Each structure stands twice: as C-alpha cells, then as structure tokens.
Amino acid sequence: MKLIIQIPCYNEEKTLASTLIDLPTKLEGIDLIEYLIIDDGSSDKTVAIAKEAGAHHIFSHTKNQGLAKAFMTGIEHALQLRADIIVNTDADNQYNANDIQKLVTPIVEGKADMVIGVRPIDEIEDFSFIKKVFQKLGSWVMRLVSHTQIEDAPSGFRAFSRRLAAQLNVFSEYTYTLETIIQAGQNDFAIASVPVRVNPSQRKSKLVKSIPYYIFRSLETMLRISVMYRPLRFFVTLASISFTAGLLLSLRFLAYYIFGNGLGKIQSLILATLLISSSLLLLLIGLVSDLISVNRKLLERNQTSIHRISEELSSIKKTLPLLPKCD
C-alpha cells in the first residue's frame, strides 16, 4: 500500500525543512511512503529547500492560486502517482507528524475513507479565547450542515482513501477543509476523527487573516456547498417561508374585507400575491437545481470510473510483452 504525504506551500522556506524532517519513513500497514510538495507560486527558496530536504515529488504553480487550488493539485498528482492513501499536512509543522499513523490506520483497516485529526483546541496557547470559541462553534455548524460527527472541521491534518480522493471536487478558492467534509458526507463516505497533537506555532496563520473575515468566508463556503448538494431542500425552505408569509397576508386582507375594511388594505393583497408568486418561482428553481445536482453526482461517479479505467489500462500495459521493433 502506497502513502503520499502532500504539503501545499506558499513561501515556506523558514518552516518546510523541519516539517519534512519530521515526516515518517515507515508506518504500520504501509509499504511505501513518498512526499509531494505543491509549490503555490512561491517567490522564496521553498522549492530549493524541498529538494534539499528529500521531497520525492515537487509540482509548482506559475502563480499563487490559493490553498484550495494547491490542495486539489496535490490530490490530482497523488492519484497519478498511484497513491492508495493521501495525507495532507501543513508546511508550518503545526501538526505532530508522529500522529500520521493514527490518520492512516482507519483507512488501512477499511473503517473510513476520510480521517481528520482533532487538535486539542483548549490547550493551544497560540489560539485566543475568541478563536477557540469560534473554532468549536464552526465545527458544530459543520456537523449540522454535513450530517457528520466531525469535531474539528477546520483541521487540515487529514487522510483520504484513493476512492474518496478520486471523487473530490473543490470549488472554493479559499479553503478545502469545509467543502471536502460536506462532499464526503453528502456522498455517504465514512468519516472518522482521531485526536492528534500539535507543535508550537512557528508563524501566524496565512489563511485566518482576521476572525470576522474567516467566519464570513467559512459561512459563505458552507452555504454555497449546501445549496450545491441539497438545492431542493434549500429552495423548498425559502419557498415555504415566502408562501406562508403570503398566505398570512391574504388571510389578513380577507378578514378586513369580511368586516368591511378591505379597500384600505389592498397593499396586503398585492404583497401577498408577490410572495406567493415568488414561492412558486423558488420551487421551480429548486426543481431545476435538483436536476443539475443529480447530473453533477453522475459526473463525479464518471470521474471515479475514469480513474479506475486508467489504472486498469496502466496495469495491462505493464503486463503486455514488448513488441519487437520493425526495421
């Protein structure tokens, strides 16, 4: 079984060497371990340090495209390198590399397709009280949205089975952590959490520029992905609210009309008509969006099938005898 540990990097010359040095070379249940560096348009010595520190594979973006794009680039290349398990970790050596065994074991044993490392949030001294509160609150919201039991949704220390990785499609340009959980949950993949340790912080987070900004982008991602994967429920909810409001206004107008005061309440009737019409439009949008969602799921399954067929063809080519050259 082959494990690839991928590390998205953007100007990480100060911390990358220590991160690579700490990575394991042997793990129980794993036959081969390789390191994959995704250089997201770094302008420092990140690539040179990666080579010196013994990275097996390095891929560079010509310009900075953001963490989510770098993550997906790593997943795509890890699949091409025929990884059975992919572990993602940060270049700042935030996570204790000795706990990678905890991440891969449930996948090796066939008990999970995604394993997320749960940080000891309360014990991390670098996290402010407000950040700790919002980390827990965000994970609670994610559990509601994704219908999973994830305890530390923003954690980037996680492992993926090849089967799940082949189906991942990250649309966000900000972060992959929340979107991959929602996708896995909606597609009925088994997700597990394991407690992991963290190392002392070596730098400030490049992703969390400020708590309000992080909260806004996280909520935006949750809403967007929820609408993408369960559009009918979302639009039916909006349609129900609009229809109920319109119905109540209609009943209000009817009550006034019966008692002889309807002429002065014509605005309620107009607004009620608009709300009920809007509810029908929202319902129609929901039905169309649901059809689009079904097509997207079919495309994801086709994507997995393409990966499998590609692997089978590669295996067949290796077994075929070499044909003699013709003069």
Short mmCIF file of C-alpha atoms in Angstrom, two decimals:
data_model
loop_
_atom_site.label_atom_id
_atom_site.label_comp_id
_atom_site.label_asym_id
_atom_site.label_seq_id
_atom_site.Cartn_x
_atom_site.Cartn_y
_atom_site.Cartn_z
CA MET A 1 0.00 0.00 0.00
CA LYS A 2 1.40 3.37 -1.07
CA LEU A 3 1.07 6.55 1.01
CA ILE A 4 1.74 10.02 -0.34
CA ILE A 5 2.05 12.88 2.13
CA GLN A 6 1.23 16.12 0.35
CA ILE A 7 2.18 19.58 1.60
CA PRO A 8 0.77 22.73 -0.05
CA CYS A 9 3.37 25.51 0.24
CA TYR A 10 3.48 29.23 -0.31
CA ASN A 11 6.71 30.93 0.76
CA GLU A 12 7.55 28.37 3.43
CA GLU A 13 11.35 28.48 3.34
CA LYS A 14 11.58 29.02 7.11
CA THR A 15 9.48 26.04 8.20
CA LEU A 16 9.40 23.49 5.37
CA ALA A 17 12.71 21.79 6.20
CA SER A 18 11.66 20.99 9.78
CA THR A 19 8.28 19.76 8.52
CA LEU A 20 9.86 17.34 6.04
CA ILE A 21 12.45 16.09 8.51
CA ASP A 22 9.73 15.09 10.97
CA LEU A 23 7.70 13.09 8.43
CA PRO A 24 7.72 9.31 8.91
CA THR A 25 9.59 6.92 6.63
CA LYS A 26 7.86 3.79 7.92
CA LEU A 27 4.29 3.15 9.06
CA GLU A 28 2.39 0.04 10.01
CA GLY A 29 0.29 -1.21 7.09
CA ILE A 30 2.13 1.00 4.57
CA ASP A 31 4.66 -0.41 2.08
CA LEU A 32 5.88 2.83 0.52
CA ILE A 33 5.87 6.48 1.65
CA GLU A 34 6.58 9.44 -0.61
CA TYR A 35 6.41 13.20 -0.06
CA LEU A 36 4.71 15.55 -2.52
CA ILE A 37 5.30 19.31 -2.38
CA ILE A 38 2.84 21.64 -4.10
CA ASP A 39 4.58 24.98 -4.56
CA ASP A 40 1.80 27.55 -4.94
CA GLY A 41 3.82 30.19 -6.78
CA SER A 42 6.36 30.81 -4.02
CA SER A 43 8.86 33.64 -4.50
CA ASP A 44 11.36 32.42 -1.89
CA LYS A 45 13.54 29.30 -1.62
CA THR A 46 10.69 26.89 -0.90
CA VAL A 47 11.44 24.64 -3.90
CA ALA A 48 15.19 24.52 -3.27
CA ILE A 49 14.65 23.61 0.38
CA ALA A 50 12.15 20.93 -0.61
CA LYS A 51 14.73 19.33 -2.88
CA GLU A 52 17.46 19.51 -0.24
CA ALA A 53 15.17 18.03 2.42
CA GLY A 54 14.38 14.98 0.29
CA ALA A 55 10.93 15.62 -1.20
CA HIS A 56 10.19 12.88 -3.74
CA HIS A 57 7.88 14.95 -5.94
CA ILE A 58 7.55 18.72 -6.46
CA PHE A 59 4.94 20.50 -8.55
CA SER A 60 4.90 24.27 -8.94
CA HIS A 61 2.13 26.67 -9.91
CA THR A 62 3.36 29.54 -12.04
CA LYS A 63 1.50 31.97 -9.77
CA ASN A 64 -0.22 31.85 -6.39
CA GLN A 65 -3.68 30.29 -6.74
CA GLY A 66 -4.66 29.84 -3.11
CA LEU A 67 -4.76 26.97 -0.64
CA ALA A 68 -7.81 25.22 -2.14
CA LYS A 69 -6.29 25.06 -5.63
CA ALA A 70 -2.94 23.89 -4.25
CA PHE A 71 -4.71 21.16 -2.28
CA MET A 72 -6.56 19.88 -5.35
CA THR A 73 -3.37 19.97 -7.43
CA GLY A 74 -1.80 17.74 -4.82
CA ILE A 75 -4.74 15.33 -4.85
CA GLU A 76 -4.64 15.05 -8.65
CA HIS A 77 -0.90 14.39 -8.73
CA ALA A 78 -1.07 11.93 -5.84
CA LEU A 79 -3.69 9.95 -7.76
CA GLN A 80 -1.49 10.00 -10.86
CA LEU A 81 1.35 8.68 -8.70
CA ARG A 82 -0.96 5.79 -7.75
CA ALA A 83 -1.31 6.64 -4.07
CA ASP A 84 -3.61 4.33 -2.10
CA ILE A 85 -3.79 6.82 0.79
CA ILE A 86 -3.16 10.56 0.72
CA VAL A 87 -2.30 12.52 3.85
CA ASN A 88 -2.46 16.30 3.79
CA THR A 89 -0.47 18.35 6.29
CA ASP A 90 0.64 21.97 6.65
CA ALA A 91 4.09 23.30 5.79
CA ASP A 92 4.40 25.22 9.06
CA ASN A 93 4.89 21.97 11.02
CA GLN A 94 1.77 22.75 13.07
CA TYR A 95 0.77 19.09 13.32
CA ASN A 96 2.80 16.39 15.04
CA ALA A 97 3.95 14.10 12.23
CA ASN A 98 4.14 11.11 14.60
CA ASP A 99 0.33 11.07 14.57
CA ILE A 100 0.15 10.30 10.85
CA GLN A 101 -0.09 6.64 11.87
CA LYS A 102 -3.37 7.49 13.65
CA LEU A 103 -4.72 9.03 10.44
CA VAL A 104 -3.91 6.17 8.10
CA THR A 105 -4.83 3.22 10.35
CA PRO A 106 -8.65 3.51 9.96
CA ILE A 107 -8.22 3.65 6.18
CA VAL A 108 -5.80 0.72 6.12
CA GLU A 109 -8.31 -1.27 8.17
CA GLY A 110 -11.15 -0.32 5.81
CA LYS A 111 -13.11 1.53 8.51
CA ALA A 112 -13.03 5.04 6.98
CA ASP A 113 -12.45 6.93 3.73
CA MET A 114 -11.53 10.23 5.39
CA VAL A 115 -9.82 10.67 8.76
CA ILE A 116 -9.48 14.12 10.33
CA GLY A 117 -7.01 14.96 13.07
CA VAL A 118 -8.72 16.64 16.03
CA ARG A 119 -6.49 19.24 17.65
CA PRO A 120 -6.59 19.92 21.41
CA ILE A 121 -8.13 23.35 20.85
CA ASP A 122 -8.38 24.25 24.54
CA GLU A 123 -4.69 23.51 25.08
CA ILE A 124 -3.29 25.55 22.16
CA GLU A 125 -1.76 28.64 23.73
CA ASP A 126 -1.45 30.49 20.40
CA PHE A 127 -5.25 30.49 19.96
CA SER A 128 -7.08 33.37 21.57
CA PHE A 129 -10.23 32.71 23.61
CA ILE A 130 -12.39 34.13 20.79
CA LYS A 131 -10.68 31.92 18.20
CA LYS A 132 -11.22 28.82 20.35
CA VAL A 133 -14.91 29.65 20.73
CA PHE A 134 -15.40 30.16 17.00
CA GLN A 135 -13.42 27.01 16.16
CA LYS A 136 -15.85 24.97 18.26
CA LEU A 137 -18.88 26.87 17.02
CA GLY A 138 -17.80 26.40 13.39
CA SER A 139 -17.36 22.67 13.89
CA TRP A 140 -20.83 22.46 15.46
CA VAL A 141 -22.37 24.24 12.46
CA MET A 142 -20.48 21.91 10.12
CA ARG A 143 -21.91 18.88 11.89
CA LEU A 144 -25.40 20.22 11.22
CA VAL A 145 -24.70 21.10 7.60
CA SER A 146 -22.77 17.98 6.63
CA HIS A 147 -24.66 15.45 8.80
CA THR A 148 -21.35 14.15 10.16
CA GLN A 149 -19.80 13.98 13.63
CA ILE A 150 -16.63 15.96 12.87
CA GLU A 151 -15.12 17.55 15.98
CA ASP A 152 -12.52 19.80 14.32
CA ALA A 153 -13.77 20.83 10.88
CA PRO A 154 -11.04 23.41 10.07
CA SER A 155 -8.22 20.93 10.72
CA GLY A 156 -6.05 20.46 7.64
CA PHE A 157 -4.37 17.37 9.06
CA ARG A 158 -6.31 14.59 7.37
CA ALA A 159 -6.06 11.42 5.34
CA PHE A 160 -8.07 10.30 2.29
CA SER A 161 -8.59 6.92 0.71
CA ARG A 162 -7.97 6.70 -3.01
CA ARG A 163 -11.67 6.01 -3.57
CA LEU A 164 -12.71 9.26 -1.90
CA ALA A 165 -9.86 11.34 -3.35
CA ALA A 166 -10.87 10.34 -6.88
CA GLN A 167 -14.30 11.92 -6.32
CA LEU A 168 -13.21 15.18 -4.70
CA ASN A 169 -14.02 18.44 -6.47
CA VAL A 170 -13.19 21.62 -4.55
CA PHE A 171 -14.85 24.73 -5.99
CA SER A 172 -13.89 27.15 -3.24
CA GLU A 173 -10.87 29.36 -3.80
CA TYR A 174 -10.38 29.95 -0.08
CA THR A 175 -10.06 26.62 1.73
CA TYR A 176 -10.73 22.94 1.12
CA THR A 177 -11.36 21.85 4.73
CA LEU A 178 -15.09 22.53 4.96
CA GLU A 179 -16.01 21.65 1.39
CA THR A 180 -14.37 18.22 1.43
CA ILE A 181 -16.27 17.28 4.60
CA ILE A 182 -19.61 18.30 3.09
CA GLN A 183 -18.85 16.42 -0.14
CA ALA A 184 -17.81 13.28 1.70
CA GLY A 185 -20.87 13.44 3.95
CA GLN A 186 -23.30 14.00 1.10
CA ASN A 187 -21.79 11.09 -0.85
CA ASP A 188 -22.06 8.70 2.13
CA PHE A 189 -18.33 8.17 2.65
CA ALA A 190 -17.23 7.01 6.09
CA ILE A 191 -15.55 9.84 8.02
CA ALA A 192 -13.62 9.38 11.24
CA SER A 193 -11.86 11.68 13.71
CA VAL A 194 -8.77 10.91 15.78
CA PRO A 195 -7.06 13.06 18.44
CA VAL A 196 -3.70 14.48 17.33
CA ARG A 197 -1.00 16.59 18.90
CA VAL A 198 0.28 19.94 17.68
CA ASN A 199 3.69 21.60 17.74
CA PRO A 200 4.42 25.13 18.94
CA SER A 201 3.46 27.71 16.32
CA GLN A 202 6.30 28.96 14.13
CA ARG A 203 4.34 31.65 12.30
CA LYS A 204 0.94 33.32 12.08
CA SER A 205 -1.77 31.65 10.04
CA LYS A 206 -1.82 32.78 6.40
CA LEU A 207 -5.41 31.65 5.99
CA VAL A 208 -7.01 33.32 9.04
CA LYS A 209 -6.20 36.97 8.42
CA SER A 210 -8.87 38.01 10.92
CA ILE A 211 -11.64 36.21 12.81
CA PRO A 212 -14.52 38.14 11.13
CA TYR A 213 -13.06 37.51 7.67
CA TYR A 214 -12.57 33.80 8.37
CA ILE A 215 -16.12 33.46 9.71
CA PHE A 216 -17.58 35.23 6.67
CA ARG A 217 -15.65 33.07 4.18
CA SER A 218 -16.48 29.88 6.10
CA LEU A 219 -20.21 30.66 6.21
CA GLU A 220 -20.09 31.54 2.52
CA THR A 221 -18.49 28.16 1.74
CA MET A 222 -20.99 26.23 3.88
CA LEU A 223 -23.96 27.95 2.25
CA ARG A 224 -22.63 27.53 -1.25
CA ILE A 225 -21.82 23.84 -0.93
CA SER A 226 -25.06 23.08 0.91
CA VAL A 227 -27.03 24.68 -1.93
CA MET A 228 -24.98 22.74 -4.48
CA TYR A 229 -25.57 19.36 -2.85
CA ARG A 230 -29.09 19.82 -1.45
CA PRO A 231 -30.65 22.55 -3.61
CA LEU A 232 -34.20 21.22 -3.44
CA ARG A 233 -34.31 21.33 0.36
CA PHE A 234 -32.81 24.85 0.37
CA PHE A 235 -35.21 26.34 -2.18
CA VAL A 236 -38.24 24.49 -0.79
CA THR A 237 -37.46 26.03 2.60
CA LEU A 238 -37.32 29.52 1.07
CA ALA A 239 -40.47 28.84 -0.94
CA SER A 240 -42.30 27.68 2.20
CA ILE A 241 -41.36 30.83 4.07
CA SER A 242 -42.48 33.03 1.19
CA PHE A 243 -45.72 31.10 0.70
CA THR A 244 -46.57 31.16 4.41
CA ALA A 245 -46.00 34.90 4.62
CA GLY A 246 -48.16 35.44 1.54
CA LEU A 247 -50.91 33.20 2.91
CA LEU A 248 -50.99 35.05 6.23
CA LEU A 249 -51.24 38.40 4.45
CA SER A 250 -54.05 37.01 2.28
CA LEU A 251 -55.95 35.88 5.36
CA ARG A 252 -55.37 39.28 6.93
CA PHE A 253 -56.83 41.01 3.87
CA LEU A 254 -59.73 38.56 3.80
CA ALA A 255 -60.54 39.25 7.45
CA TYR A 256 -60.57 43.01 6.87
CA TYR A 257 -62.64 42.55 3.71
CA ILE A 258 -65.28 40.47 5.52
CA PHE A 259 -65.64 43.16 8.17
CA GLY A 260 -65.89 45.91 5.58
CA ASN A 261 -62.37 47.38 5.74
CA GLY A 262 -60.82 45.60 2.75
CA LEU A 263 -60.44 48.64 0.50
CA GLY A 264 -57.87 50.19 2.80
CA LYS A 265 -55.76 47.06 2.93
CA ILE A 266 -55.22 46.46 -0.78
CA GLN A 267 -51.43 46.71 -0.25
CA SER A 268 -51.56 43.49 1.78
CA LEU A 269 -53.24 41.70 -1.12
CA ILE A 270 -50.63 42.94 -3.60
CA LEU A 271 -47.75 41.91 -1.32
CA ALA A 272 -49.38 38.53 -0.68
CA THR A 273 -49.67 37.93 -4.43
CA LEU A 274 -45.99 38.77 -4.90
CA LEU A 275 -44.91 36.47 -2.06
CA ILE A 276 -46.98 33.52 -3.28
CA SER A 277 -45.74 34.03 -6.84
CA SER A 278 -42.17 34.18 -5.53
CA SER A 279 -42.69 30.91 -3.67
CA LEU A 280 -43.73 29.19 -6.90
CA LEU A 281 -40.68 30.62 -8.68
CA LEU A 282 -38.36 29.43 -5.87
CA LEU A 283 -39.91 25.98 -6.05
CA LEU A 284 -39.28 25.86 -9.80
CA ILE A 285 -35.67 26.96 -9.28
CA GLY A 286 -35.28 24.23 -6.67
CA LEU A 287 -36.53 21.55 -9.05
CA VAL A 288 -34.17 22.67 -11.82
CA SER A 289 -31.26 22.91 -9.37
CA ASP A 290 -32.02 19.42 -8.11
CA LEU A 291 -31.74 18.04 -11.63
CA ILE A 292 -28.41 19.82 -12.03
CA SER A 293 -27.28 18.34 -8.70
CA VAL A 294 -28.13 14.84 -9.92
CA ASN A 295 -26.11 15.40 -13.08
CA ARG A 296 -23.15 16.60 -11.04
CA LYS A 297 -23.24 13.45 -8.91
CA LEU A 298 -23.30 11.36 -12.07
CA LEU A 299 -20.25 13.27 -13.33
CA GLU A 300 -18.46 12.60 -10.05
CA ARG A 301 -19.15 8.89 -10.42
CA ASN A 302 -17.90 9.02 -14.01
CA GLN A 303 -14.76 10.74 -12.73
CA THR A 304 -14.15 7.83 -10.38
CA SER A 305 -14.77 5.34 -13.19
CA ILE A 306 -12.30 7.14 -15.43
CA HIS A 307 -9.62 6.91 -12.73
CA ARG A 308 -10.31 3.19 -12.32
CA ILE A 309 -10.22 2.51 -16.07
CA SER A 310 -6.99 4.48 -16.37
CA GLU A 311 -5.41 2.36 -13.65
CA GLU A 312 -6.56 -0.86 -15.30
CA LEU A 313 -5.11 0.23 -18.65
CA SER A 314 -1.80 1.09 -16.98
CA SER A 315 -1.72 -2.36 -15.38
CA ILE A 316 -2.47 -4.06 -18.72
CA LYS A 317 0.32 -2.11 -20.44
CA LYS A 318 2.81 -3.26 -17.82
CA THR A 319 1.87 -6.92 -18.33
CA LEU A 320 1.98 -6.83 -22.14
CA PRO A 321 5.25 -8.11 -23.68
CA LEU A 322 7.34 -5.58 -25.55
CA LEU A 323 6.82 -5.82 -29.30
CA PRO A 324 9.96 -6.21 -31.44
CA LYS A 325 10.99 -3.17 -33.40
CA CYS A 326 10.41 -3.31 -37.14
CA ASP A 327 13.27 -2.38 -39.45
#
